[in-house]
Amino acid sequence: QGLAVRWSAYLLSSQTGTLVRVFQDGAQSTYSLGLPENTYVGGYDLAFTGSGDRAGFCTVKFPDAGGSQGATTLYIRDIEPQTTSLQLDLGKAIGCRTGHHAFNADDSQLVVARVNYSPGDPGADTSAPIWQLSVLDAASGTTVKEINAQTPATLNLGIPSDQPMLPYVQYFANNDIIFVAVPYGIGGGGEFPAYIWHLDSGDIATIEHWGNIGVDAL
């Protein structure tokens, strides 16, 4: 006969850092993301678990006195109790992103991308690679896997190692991650090279059709 499905949708106020969850019967609840003052998170920055009960997102807070790099923090937020189950310092960067597809299928892992600095910036800490894509354990924040601008497999494919690039994750399941190599700070939409990273083997290969960042998949 079929099963009754209860669904909901979230509305985000980036200005106040709050989520409004609206259920199919019209019931609504409002929750805080617990963000520090003057910290901005956009709708495309949020990753939700399959149940919709937790959100993962990354923020960059620049120092009041200026500086080209900010403090980068990853949060996993339990939405209904309004508590933070993970708050992880990711170091200095100029940009970071989880995105819609950051959690894997069982929500045990989360992938986060960082662009750390722009080449030639005299004030930047260049001890880190210019970009990173890290798979983290969602419970502890421990790094499980990582590729970056200096990984041999990315260098062999010609993925930029000398310019700021923020990977956009389009898919994370079956121990595979599909990401798009998006130049940082260019603005607008577009289509860029896409790659599939096989976590079990560590191999990376180009992949067609996934490079349009305006396209989503079910």
mmCIF file with all atom_site columns, C-alpha atoms in Angstrom:
data_model
loop_
_atom_site.group_PDB
_atom_site.id
_atom_site.type_symbol
_atom_site.label_atom_id
_atom_site.label_alt_id
_atom_site.label_comp_id
_atom_site.label_asym_id
_atom_site.label_entity_id
_atom_site.label_seq_id
_atom_site.pdbx_PDB_ins_code
_atom_site.Cartn_x
_atom_site.Cartn_y
_atom_site.Cartn_z
_atom_site.occupancy
_atom_site.B_iso_or_equiv
_atom_site.pdbx_formal_charge
_atom_site.auth_seq_id
_atom_site.auth_comp_id
_atom_site.auth_asym_id
_atom_site.auth_atom_id
_atom_site.pdbx_PDB_model_num
ATOM 1   C CA . GLN A 1 1   ? 0.000  0.000  0.000   1.00 0.00 ? 1   GLN A CA 1
ATOM 2   C CA . GLY A 1 2   ? 2.989  2.298  0.370   1.00 0.00 ? 2   GLY A CA 1
ATOM 3   C CA . LEU A 1 3   ? 4.542  3.964  3.389   1.00 0.00 ? 3   LEU A CA 1
ATOM 4   C CA . ALA A 1 4   ? 3.913  7.409  4.829   1.00 0.00 ? 4   ALA A CA 1
ATOM 5   C CA . VAL A 1 5   ? 7.009  9.550  4.282   1.00 0.00 ? 5   VAL A CA 1
ATOM 6   C CA . ARG A 1 6   ? 7.722  12.475 6.577   1.00 0.00 ? 6   ARG A CA 1
ATOM 7   C CA . TRP A 1 7   ? 9.903  15.072 4.939   1.00 0.00 ? 7   TRP A CA 1
ATOM 8   C CA . SER A 1 8   ? 11.145 18.526 5.822   1.00 0.00 ? 8   SER A CA 1
ATOM 9   C CA . ALA A 1 9   ? 13.074 21.435 4.365   1.00 0.00 ? 9   ALA A CA 1
ATOM 10  C CA . TYR A 1 10  ? 15.477 23.930 5.911   1.00 0.00 ? 10  TYR A CA 1
ATOM 11  C CA . LEU A 1 11  ? 15.565 27.676 5.422   1.00 0.00 ? 11  LEU A CA 1
ATOM 12  C CA . LEU A 1 12  ? 18.811 29.400 6.382   1.00 0.00 ? 12  LEU A CA 1
ATOM 13  C CA . SER A 1 13  ? 19.266 32.957 7.555   1.00 0.00 ? 13  SER A CA 1
ATOM 14  C CA . SER A 1 14  ? 22.929 33.684 6.875   1.00 0.00 ? 14  SER A CA 1
ATOM 15  C CA . GLN A 1 15  ? 22.654 37.007 8.698   1.00 0.00 ? 15  GLN A CA 1
ATOM 16  C CA . THR A 1 16  ? 21.483 35.505 11.997  1.00 0.00 ? 16  THR A CA 1
ATOM 17  C CA . GLY A 1 17  ? 23.057 32.026 11.688  1.00 0.00 ? 17  GLY A CA 1
ATOM 18  C CA . THR A 1 18  ? 19.731 30.275 12.249  1.00 0.00 ? 18  THR A CA 1
ATOM 19  C CA . LEU A 1 19  ? 17.898 27.429 10.532  1.00 0.00 ? 19  LEU A CA 1
ATOM 20  C CA . VAL A 1 20  ? 14.127 27.132 10.231  1.00 0.00 ? 20  VAL A CA 1
ATOM 21  C CA . ARG A 1 21  ? 13.001 23.535 9.689   1.00 0.00 ? 21  ARG A CA 1
ATOM 22  C CA . VAL A 1 22  ? 9.610  23.317 7.969   1.00 0.00 ? 22  VAL A CA 1
ATOM 23  C CA . PHE A 1 23  ? 7.781  19.974 7.934   1.00 0.00 ? 23  PHE A CA 1
ATOM 24  C CA . GLN A 1 24  ? 5.210  18.807 5.402   1.00 0.00 ? 24  GLN A CA 1
ATOM 25  C CA . ASP A 1 25  ? 2.338  19.530 7.801   1.00 0.00 ? 25  ASP A CA 1
ATOM 26  C CA . GLY A 1 26  ? 3.487  23.141 8.176   1.00 0.00 ? 26  GLY A CA 1
ATOM 27  C CA . ALA A 1 27  ? 5.062  22.732 11.605  1.00 0.00 ? 27  ALA A CA 1
ATOM 28  C CA . GLN A 1 28  ? 8.189  24.862 12.041  1.00 0.00 ? 28  GLN A CA 1
ATOM 29  C CA . SER A 1 29  ? 11.122 24.937 14.423  1.00 0.00 ? 29  SER A CA 1
ATOM 30  C CA . THR A 1 30  ? 13.987 27.451 14.603  1.00 0.00 ? 30  THR A CA 1
ATOM 31  C CA . TYR A 1 31  ? 17.525 26.485 15.595  1.00 0.00 ? 31  TYR A CA 1
ATOM 32  C CA . SER A 1 32  ? 20.800 28.337 16.103  1.00 0.00 ? 32  SER A CA 1
ATOM 33  C CA . LEU A 1 33  ? 23.990 27.177 14.368  1.00 0.00 ? 33  LEU A CA 1
ATOM 34  C CA . GLY A 1 34  ? 25.978 28.468 17.334  1.00 0.00 ? 34  GLY A CA 1
ATOM 35  C CA . LEU A 1 35  ? 28.284 30.601 15.204  1.00 0.00 ? 35  LEU A CA 1
ATOM 36  C CA . PRO A 1 36  ? 30.628 33.232 16.630  1.00 0.00 ? 36  PRO A CA 1
ATOM 37  C CA . GLU A 1 37  ? 29.642 36.841 16.000  1.00 0.00 ? 37  GLU A CA 1
ATOM 38  C CA . ASN A 1 38  ? 30.233 38.156 12.456  1.00 0.00 ? 38  ASN A CA 1
ATOM 39  C CA . THR A 1 39  ? 30.765 34.655 11.068  1.00 0.00 ? 39  THR A CA 1
ATOM 40  C CA . TYR A 1 40  ? 29.053 34.038 7.729   1.00 0.00 ? 40  TYR A CA 1
ATOM 41  C CA . VAL A 1 41  ? 27.801 30.696 6.383   1.00 0.00 ? 41  VAL A CA 1
ATOM 42  C CA . GLY A 1 42  ? 25.916 30.395 3.092   1.00 0.00 ? 42  GLY A CA 1
ATOM 43  C CA . GLY A 1 43  ? 23.406 27.757 2.042   1.00 0.00 ? 43  GLY A CA 1
ATOM 44  C CA . TYR A 1 44  ? 25.853 26.056 -0.312  1.00 0.00 ? 44  TYR A CA 1
ATOM 45  C CA . ASP A 1 45  ? 28.341 25.745 2.560   1.00 0.00 ? 45  ASP A CA 1
ATOM 46  C CA . LEU A 1 46  ? 26.145 23.381 4.585   1.00 0.00 ? 46  LEU A CA 1
ATOM 47  C CA . ALA A 1 47  ? 26.279 19.583 4.462   1.00 0.00 ? 47  ALA A CA 1
ATOM 48  C CA . PHE A 1 48  ? 23.445 17.627 6.102   1.00 0.00 ? 48  PHE A CA 1
ATOM 49  C CA . THR A 1 49  ? 23.406 14.026 7.256   1.00 0.00 ? 49  THR A CA 1
ATOM 50  C CA . GLY A 1 50  ? 20.856 11.728 5.661   1.00 0.00 ? 50  GLY A CA 1
ATOM 51  C CA . SER A 1 51  ? 18.409 12.181 8.538   1.00 0.00 ? 51  SER A CA 1
ATOM 52  C CA . GLY A 1 52  ? 18.764 15.958 8.426   1.00 0.00 ? 52  GLY A CA 1
ATOM 53  C CA . ASP A 1 53  ? 19.574 16.006 12.131  1.00 0.00 ? 53  ASP A CA 1
ATOM 54  C CA . ARG A 1 54  ? 23.193 17.200 11.839  1.00 0.00 ? 54  ARG A CA 1
ATOM 55  C CA . ALA A 1 55  ? 24.957 19.784 9.702   1.00 0.00 ? 55  ALA A CA 1
ATOM 56  C CA . GLY A 1 56  ? 28.651 20.082 8.857   1.00 0.00 ? 56  GLY A CA 1
ATOM 57  C CA . PHE A 1 57  ? 30.195 23.356 7.735   1.00 0.00 ? 57  PHE A CA 1
ATOM 58  C CA . CYS A 1 58  ? 33.493 25.219 7.628   1.00 0.00 ? 58  CYS A CA 1
ATOM 59  C CA . THR A 1 59  ? 34.127 28.879 8.438   1.00 0.00 ? 59  THR A CA 1
ATOM 60  C CA . VAL A 1 60  ? 37.000 31.336 8.007   1.00 0.00 ? 60  VAL A CA 1
ATOM 61  C CA . LYS A 1 61  ? 37.274 34.227 10.484  1.00 0.00 ? 61  LYS A CA 1
ATOM 62  C CA . PHE A 1 62  ? 39.818 36.885 9.514   1.00 0.00 ? 62  PHE A CA 1
ATOM 63  C CA . PRO A 1 63  ? 41.607 38.890 12.211  1.00 0.00 ? 63  PRO A CA 1
ATOM 64  C CA . ASP A 1 64  ? 40.286 42.377 12.980  1.00 0.00 ? 64  ASP A CA 1
ATOM 65  C CA . ALA A 1 65  ? 43.731 43.864 12.396  1.00 0.00 ? 65  ALA A CA 1
ATOM 66  C CA . GLY A 1 66  ? 43.854 42.571 8.855   1.00 0.00 ? 66  GLY A CA 1
ATOM 67  C CA . GLY A 1 67  ? 45.888 39.745 7.414   1.00 0.00 ? 67  GLY A CA 1
ATOM 68  C CA . SER A 1 68  ? 45.492 37.621 4.339   1.00 0.00 ? 68  SER A CA 1
ATOM 69  C CA . GLN A 1 69  ? 44.658 34.361 6.119   1.00 0.00 ? 69  GLN A CA 1
ATOM 70  C CA . GLY A 1 70  ? 41.976 33.621 8.675   1.00 0.00 ? 70  GLY A CA 1
ATOM 71  C CA . ALA A 1 71  ? 41.267 31.054 11.358  1.00 0.00 ? 71  ALA A CA 1
ATOM 72  C CA . THR A 1 72  ? 39.551 28.084 9.728   1.00 0.00 ? 72  THR A CA 1
ATOM 73  C CA . THR A 1 73  ? 37.156 25.968 11.787  1.00 0.00 ? 73  THR A CA 1
ATOM 74  C CA . LEU A 1 74  ? 35.072 22.909 10.976  1.00 0.00 ? 74  LEU A CA 1
ATOM 75  C CA . TYR A 1 75  ? 31.807 22.435 12.865  1.00 0.00 ? 75  TYR A CA 1
ATOM 76  C CA . ILE A 1 76  ? 29.415 19.510 13.107  1.00 0.00 ? 76  ILE A CA 1
ATOM 77  C CA . ARG A 1 77  ? 26.209 20.750 14.679  1.00 0.00 ? 77  ARG A CA 1
ATOM 78  C CA . ASP A 1 78  ? 23.431 18.642 16.202  1.00 0.00 ? 78  ASP A CA 1
ATOM 79  C CA . ILE A 1 79  ? 20.531 20.754 15.082  1.00 0.00 ? 79  ILE A CA 1
ATOM 80  C CA . GLU A 1 80  ? 17.604 19.964 17.397  1.00 0.00 ? 80  GLU A CA 1
ATOM 81  C CA . PRO A 1 81  ? 19.520 20.035 20.717  1.00 0.00 ? 81  PRO A CA 1
ATOM 82  C CA . GLN A 1 82  ? 21.541 22.999 19.335  1.00 0.00 ? 82  GLN A CA 1
ATOM 83  C CA . THR A 1 83  ? 24.850 21.533 20.442  1.00 0.00 ? 83  THR A CA 1
ATOM 84  C CA . THR A 1 84  ? 28.179 21.255 18.624  1.00 0.00 ? 84  THR A CA 1
ATOM 85  C CA . SER A 1 85  ? 29.472 17.689 18.523  1.00 0.00 ? 85  SER A CA 1
ATOM 86  C CA . LEU A 1 86  ? 32.708 18.614 16.737  1.00 0.00 ? 86  LEU A CA 1
ATOM 87  C CA . GLN A 1 87  ? 34.635 21.890 16.556  1.00 0.00 ? 87  GLN A CA 1
ATOM 88  C CA . LEU A 1 88  ? 37.989 21.446 14.836  1.00 0.00 ? 88  LEU A CA 1
ATOM 89  C CA . ASP A 1 89  ? 40.704 24.040 14.238  1.00 0.00 ? 89  ASP A CA 1
ATOM 90  C CA . LEU A 1 90  ? 41.936 23.566 10.650  1.00 0.00 ? 90  LEU A CA 1
ATOM 91  C CA . GLY A 1 91  ? 44.646 26.224 10.763  1.00 0.00 ? 91  GLY A CA 1
ATOM 92  C CA . LYS A 1 92  ? 45.078 29.312 8.609   1.00 0.00 ? 92  LYS A CA 1
ATOM 93  C CA . ALA A 1 93  ? 43.441 29.574 5.180   1.00 0.00 ? 93  ALA A CA 1
ATOM 94  C CA . ILE A 1 94  ? 41.686 32.004 2.861   1.00 0.00 ? 94  ILE A CA 1
ATOM 95  C CA . GLY A 1 95  ? 38.763 29.715 2.053   1.00 0.00 ? 95  GLY A CA 1
ATOM 96  C CA . CYS A 1 96  ? 37.180 26.402 2.997   1.00 0.00 ? 96  CYS A CA 1
ATOM 97  C CA . ARG A 1 97  ? 34.107 24.400 2.028   1.00 0.00 ? 97  ARG A CA 1
ATOM 98  C CA . THR A 1 98  ? 32.147 21.291 2.862   1.00 0.00 ? 98  THR A CA 1
ATOM 99  C CA . GLY A 1 99  ? 29.225 21.619 0.438   1.00 0.00 ? 99  GLY A CA 1
ATOM 100 C CA . HIS A 1 100 ? 26.047 19.574 0.026   1.00 0.00 ? 100 HIS A CA 1
ATOM 101 C CA . HIS A 1 101 ? 27.734 16.229 -0.607  1.00 0.00 ? 101 HIS A CA 1
ATOM 102 C CA . ALA A 1 102 ? 30.399 16.291 2.098   1.00 0.00 ? 102 ALA A CA 1
ATOM 103 C CA . PHE A 1 103 ? 29.040 13.403 4.218   1.00 0.00 ? 103 PHE A CA 1
ATOM 104 C CA . ASN A 1 104 ? 29.440 9.835  3.017   1.00 0.00 ? 104 ASN A CA 1
ATOM 105 C CA . ALA A 1 105 ? 26.466 7.451  2.838   1.00 0.00 ? 105 ALA A CA 1
ATOM 106 C CA . ASP A 1 106 ? 26.532 6.368  6.499   1.00 0.00 ? 106 ASP A CA 1
ATOM 107 C CA . ASP A 1 107 ? 27.528 9.833  7.797   1.00 0.00 ? 107 ASP A CA 1
ATOM 108 C CA . SER A 1 108 ? 30.674 8.455  9.425   1.00 0.00 ? 108 SER A CA 1
ATOM 109 C CA . GLN A 1 109 ? 33.023 10.623 7.349   1.00 0.00 ? 109 GLN A CA 1
ATOM 110 C CA . LEU A 1 110 ? 33.042 14.204 6.131   1.00 0.00 ? 110 LEU A CA 1
ATOM 111 C CA . VAL A 1 111 ? 35.176 15.777 3.423   1.00 0.00 ? 111 VAL A CA 1
ATOM 112 C CA . VAL A 1 112 ? 36.392 19.375 3.647   1.00 0.00 ? 112 VAL A CA 1
ATOM 113 C CA . ALA A 1 113 ? 38.294 21.459 1.095   1.00 0.00 ? 113 ALA A CA 1
ATOM 114 C CA . ARG A 1 114 ? 40.687 24.287 1.879   1.00 0.00 ? 114 ARG A CA 1
ATOM 115 C CA . VAL A 1 115 ? 42.551 26.887 -0.139  1.00 0.00 ? 115 VAL A CA 1
ATOM 116 C CA . ASN A 1 116 ? 45.336 28.108 2.103   1.00 0.00 ? 116 ASN A CA 1
ATOM 117 C CA . TYR A 1 117 ? 46.894 31.128 0.414   1.00 0.00 ? 117 TYR A CA 1
ATOM 118 C CA . SER A 1 118 ? 47.500 32.994 -2.816  1.00 0.00 ? 118 SER A CA 1
ATOM 119 C CA . PRO A 1 119 ? 50.952 32.684 -4.421  1.00 0.00 ? 119 PRO A CA 1
ATOM 120 C CA . GLY A 1 120 ? 53.146 35.693 -3.882  1.00 0.00 ? 120 GLY A CA 1
ATOM 121 C CA . ASP A 1 121 ? 51.335 36.885 -0.763  1.00 0.00 ? 121 ASP A CA 1
ATOM 122 C CA . PRO A 1 122 ? 54.174 38.073 1.510   1.00 0.00 ? 122 PRO A CA 1
ATOM 123 C CA . GLY A 1 123 ? 52.056 37.651 4.635   1.00 0.00 ? 123 GLY A CA 1
ATOM 124 C CA . ALA A 1 124 ? 50.940 34.088 3.975   1.00 0.00 ? 124 ALA A CA 1
ATOM 125 C CA . ASP A 1 125 ? 52.063 30.998 5.836   1.00 0.00 ? 125 ASP A CA 1
ATOM 126 C CA . THR A 1 126 ? 53.258 28.864 2.930   1.00 0.00 ? 126 THR A CA 1
ATOM 127 C CA . SER A 1 127 ? 54.257 25.823 4.989   1.00 0.00 ? 127 SER A CA 1
ATOM 128 C CA . ALA A 1 128 ? 50.994 24.109 3.948   1.00 0.00 ? 128 ALA A CA 1
ATOM 129 C CA . PRO A 1 129 ? 50.154 23.133 0.356   1.00 0.00 ? 129 PRO A CA 1
ATOM 130 C CA . ILE A 1 130 ? 48.218 25.746 -1.572  1.00 0.00 ? 130 ILE A CA 1
ATOM 131 C CA . TRP A 1 131 ? 45.051 23.576 -1.485  1.00 0.00 ? 131 TRP A CA 1
ATOM 132 C CA . GLN A 1 132 ? 43.889 20.466 0.373   1.00 0.00 ? 132 GLN A CA 1
ATOM 133 C CA . LEU A 1 133 ? 41.006 18.010 0.204   1.00 0.00 ? 133 LEU A CA 1
ATOM 134 C CA . SER A 1 134 ? 40.682 16.020 3.441   1.00 0.00 ? 134 SER A CA 1
ATOM 135 C CA . VAL A 1 135 ? 38.443 13.149 4.540   1.00 0.00 ? 135 VAL A CA 1
ATOM 136 C CA . LEU A 1 136 ? 37.778 13.370 8.270   1.00 0.00 ? 136 LEU A CA 1
ATOM 137 C CA . ASP A 1 137 ? 36.244 10.994 10.779  1.00 0.00 ? 137 ASP A CA 1
ATOM 138 C CA . ALA A 1 138 ? 32.963 12.715 11.680  1.00 0.00 ? 138 ALA A CA 1
ATOM 139 C CA . ALA A 1 139 ? 33.150 11.663 15.331  1.00 0.00 ? 139 ALA A CA 1
ATOM 140 C CA . SER A 1 140 ? 36.744 12.554 16.186  1.00 0.00 ? 140 SER A CA 1
ATOM 141 C CA . GLY A 1 141 ? 37.847 14.926 13.410  1.00 0.00 ? 141 GLY A CA 1
ATOM 142 C CA . THR A 1 142 ? 40.858 12.718 12.670  1.00 0.00 ? 142 THR A CA 1
ATOM 143 C CA . THR A 1 143 ? 42.133 12.951 9.092   1.00 0.00 ? 143 THR A CA 1
ATOM 144 C CA . VAL A 1 144 ? 41.499 9.619  7.358   1.00 0.00 ? 144 VAL A CA 1
ATOM 145 C CA . LYS A 1 145 ? 42.717 10.477 3.845   1.00 0.00 ? 145 LYS A CA 1
ATOM 146 C CA . GLU A 1 146 ? 44.031 13.582 2.135   1.00 0.00 ? 146 GLU A CA 1
ATOM 147 C CA . ILE A 1 147 ? 45.148 14.811 -1.249  1.00 0.00 ? 147 ILE A CA 1
ATOM 148 C CA . ASN A 1 148 ? 46.616 18.225 -1.913  1.00 0.00 ? 148 ASN A CA 1
ATOM 149 C CA . ALA A 1 149 ? 48.568 20.326 -4.386  1.00 0.00 ? 149 ALA A CA 1
ATOM 150 C CA . GLN A 1 150 ? 51.711 18.230 -3.784  1.00 0.00 ? 150 GLN A CA 1
ATOM 151 C CA . THR A 1 151 ? 50.183 14.748 -4.000  1.00 0.00 ? 151 THR A CA 1
ATOM 152 C CA . PRO A 1 152 ? 51.890 12.830 -6.856  1.00 0.00 ? 152 PRO A CA 1
ATOM 153 C CA . ALA A 1 153 ? 48.560 11.622 -8.273  1.00 0.00 ? 153 ALA A CA 1
ATOM 154 C CA . THR A 1 154 ? 47.230 15.192 -8.563  1.00 0.00 ? 154 THR A CA 1
ATOM 155 C CA . LEU A 1 155 ? 50.487 16.452 -10.062 1.00 0.00 ? 155 LEU A CA 1
ATOM 156 C CA . ASN A 1 156 ? 50.434 13.677 -12.679 1.00 0.00 ? 156 ASN A CA 1
ATOM 157 C CA . LEU A 1 157 ? 46.951 14.766 -13.771 1.00 0.00 ? 157 LEU A CA 1
ATOM 158 C CA . GLY A 1 158 ? 47.971 18.401 -14.042 1.00 0.00 ? 158 GLY A CA 1
ATOM 159 C CA . ILE A 1 159 ? 45.669 19.617 -11.273 1.00 0.00 ? 159 ILE A CA 1
ATOM 160 C CA . PRO A 1 160 ? 46.967 23.103 -10.392 1.00 0.00 ? 160 PRO A CA 1
ATOM 161 C CA . SER A 1 161 ? 49.698 23.087 -7.767  1.00 0.00 ? 161 SER A CA 1
ATOM 162 C CA . ASP A 1 162 ? 50.759 26.729 -8.049  1.00 0.00 ? 162 ASP A CA 1
ATOM 163 C CA . GLN A 1 163 ? 47.438 28.585 -7.997  1.00 0.00 ? 163 GLN A CA 1
ATOM 164 C CA . PRO A 1 164 ? 44.605 28.797 -5.448  1.00 0.00 ? 164 PRO A CA 1
ATOM 165 C CA . MET A 1 165 ? 41.994 26.135 -6.154  1.00 0.00 ? 165 MET A CA 1
ATOM 166 C CA . LEU A 1 166 ? 39.032 25.108 -3.998  1.00 0.00 ? 166 LEU A CA 1
ATOM 167 C CA . PRO A 1 167 ? 37.776 21.579 -4.745  1.00 0.00 ? 167 PRO A CA 1
ATOM 168 C CA . TYR A 1 168 ? 33.967 21.316 -4.977  1.00 0.00 ? 168 TYR A CA 1
ATOM 169 C CA . VAL A 1 169 ? 32.800 17.862 -3.908  1.00 0.00 ? 169 VAL A CA 1
ATOM 170 C CA . GLN A 1 170 ? 29.966 16.567 -6.093  1.00 0.00 ? 170 GLN A CA 1
ATOM 171 C CA . TYR A 1 171 ? 29.707 12.980 -4.778  1.00 0.00 ? 171 TYR A CA 1
ATOM 172 C CA . PHE A 1 172 ? 30.911 10.968 -1.779  1.00 0.00 ? 172 PHE A CA 1
ATOM 173 C CA . ALA A 1 173 ? 29.818 7.309  -1.569  1.00 0.00 ? 173 ALA A CA 1
ATOM 174 C CA . ASN A 1 174 ? 31.149 3.787  -2.118  1.00 0.00 ? 174 ASN A CA 1
ATOM 175 C CA . ASN A 1 175 ? 34.635 4.992  -1.070  1.00 0.00 ? 175 ASN A CA 1
ATOM 176 C CA . ASP A 1 176 ? 34.742 7.317  -4.069  1.00 0.00 ? 176 ASP A CA 1
ATOM 177 C CA . ILE A 1 177 ? 34.847 11.112 -4.105  1.00 0.00 ? 177 ILE A CA 1
ATOM 178 C CA . ILE A 1 178 ? 34.101 13.143 -7.221  1.00 0.00 ? 178 ILE A CA 1
ATOM 179 C CA . PHE A 1 179 ? 35.374 16.710 -7.080  1.00 0.00 ? 179 PHE A CA 1
ATOM 180 C CA . VAL A 1 180 ? 35.708 19.680 -9.401  1.00 0.00 ? 180 VAL A CA 1
ATOM 181 C CA . ALA A 1 181 ? 38.904 21.740 -9.578  1.00 0.00 ? 181 ALA A CA 1
ATOM 182 C CA . VAL A 1 182 ? 37.457 25.260 -9.228  1.00 0.00 ? 182 VAL A CA 1
ATOM 183 C CA . PRO A 1 183 ? 39.858 28.238 -9.341  1.00 0.00 ? 183 PRO A CA 1
ATOM 184 C CA . TYR A 1 184 ? 39.370 30.269 -6.176  1.00 0.00 ? 184 TYR A CA 1
ATOM 185 C CA . GLY A 1 185 ? 37.845 33.727 -6.221  1.00 0.00 ? 185 GLY A CA 1
ATOM 186 C CA . ILE A 1 186 ? 36.937 33.905 -9.913  1.00 0.00 ? 186 ILE A CA 1
ATOM 187 C CA . GLY A 1 187 ? 33.202 34.470 -9.328  1.00 0.00 ? 187 GLY A CA 1
ATOM 188 C CA . GLY A 1 188 ? 30.275 33.234 -11.384 1.00 0.00 ? 188 GLY A CA 1
ATOM 189 C CA . GLY A 1 189 ? 29.473 29.724 -12.548 1.00 0.00 ? 189 GLY A CA 1
ATOM 190 C CA . GLY A 1 190 ? 31.135 27.567 -15.135 1.00 0.00 ? 190 GLY A CA 1
ATOM 191 C CA . GLU A 1 191 ? 32.440 24.158 -15.999 1.00 0.00 ? 191 GLU A CA 1
ATOM 192 C CA . PHE A 1 192 ? 35.823 22.936 -14.838 1.00 0.00 ? 192 PHE A CA 1
ATOM 193 C CA . PRO A 1 193 ? 37.815 19.666 -14.856 1.00 0.00 ? 193 PRO A CA 1
ATOM 194 C CA . ALA A 1 194 ? 36.332 16.936 -12.660 1.00 0.00 ? 194 ALA A CA 1
ATOM 195 C CA . TYR A 1 195 ? 38.097 13.988 -11.048 1.00 0.00 ? 195 TYR A CA 1
ATOM 196 C CA . ILE A 1 196 ? 37.211 10.800 -9.201  1.00 0.00 ? 196 ILE A CA 1
ATOM 197 C CA . TRP A 1 197 ? 39.321 9.852  -6.200  1.00 0.00 ? 197 TRP A CA 1
ATOM 198 C CA . HIS A 1 198 ? 39.191 6.162  -5.264  1.00 0.00 ? 198 HIS A CA 1
ATOM 199 C CA . LEU A 1 199 ? 39.866 6.150  -1.531  1.00 0.00 ? 199 LEU A CA 1
ATOM 200 C CA . ASP A 1 200 ? 40.712 2.448  -1.300  1.00 0.00 ? 200 ASP A CA 1
ATOM 201 C CA . SER A 1 201 ? 43.501 2.544  -3.878  1.00 0.00 ? 201 SER A CA 1
ATOM 202 C CA . GLY A 1 202 ? 44.391 6.242  -3.746  1.00 0.00 ? 202 GLY A CA 1
ATOM 203 C CA . ASP A 1 203 ? 44.057 6.463  -7.542  1.00 0.00 ? 203 ASP A CA 1
ATOM 204 C CA . ILE A 1 204 ? 42.664 9.627  -9.125  1.00 0.00 ? 204 ILE A CA 1
ATOM 205 C CA . ALA A 1 205 ? 41.283 9.858  -12.667 1.00 0.00 ? 205 ALA A CA 1
ATOM 206 C CA . THR A 1 206 ? 39.447 12.397 -14.783 1.00 0.00 ? 206 THR A CA 1
ATOM 207 C CA . ILE A 1 207 ? 35.695 11.924 -15.131 1.00 0.00 ? 207 ILE A CA 1
ATOM 208 C CA . GLU A 1 208 ? 33.211 13.398 -17.604 1.00 0.00 ? 208 GLU A CA 1
ATOM 209 C CA . HIS A 1 209 ? 29.932 15.263 -17.016 1.00 0.00 ? 209 HIS A CA 1
ATOM 210 C CA . TRP A 1 210 ? 30.559 16.221 -13.374 1.00 0.00 ? 210 TRP A CA 1
ATOM 211 C CA . GLY A 1 211 ? 32.491 19.439 -13.992 1.00 0.00 ? 211 GLY A CA 1
ATOM 212 C CA . ASN A 1 212 ? 29.491 21.760 -14.271 1.00 0.00 ? 212 ASN A CA 1
ATOM 213 C CA . ILE A 1 213 ? 29.156 23.153 -10.749 1.00 0.00 ? 213 ILE A CA 1
ATOM 214 C CA . GLY A 1 214 ? 25.584 24.301 -11.475 1.00 0.00 ? 214 GLY A CA 1
ATOM 215 C CA . VAL A 1 215 ? 24.398 20.705 -11.941 1.00 0.00 ? 215 VAL A CA 1
ATOM 216 C CA . ASP A 1 216 ? 23.272 18.369 -9.162  1.00 0.00 ? 216 ASP A CA 1
ATOM 217 C CA . ALA A 1 217 ? 22.598 14.634 -9.219  1.00 0.00 ? 217 ALA A CA 1
ATOM 218 C CA . LEU A 1 218 ? 20.120 12.327 -7.517  1.00 0.00 ? 218 LEU A CA 1
#
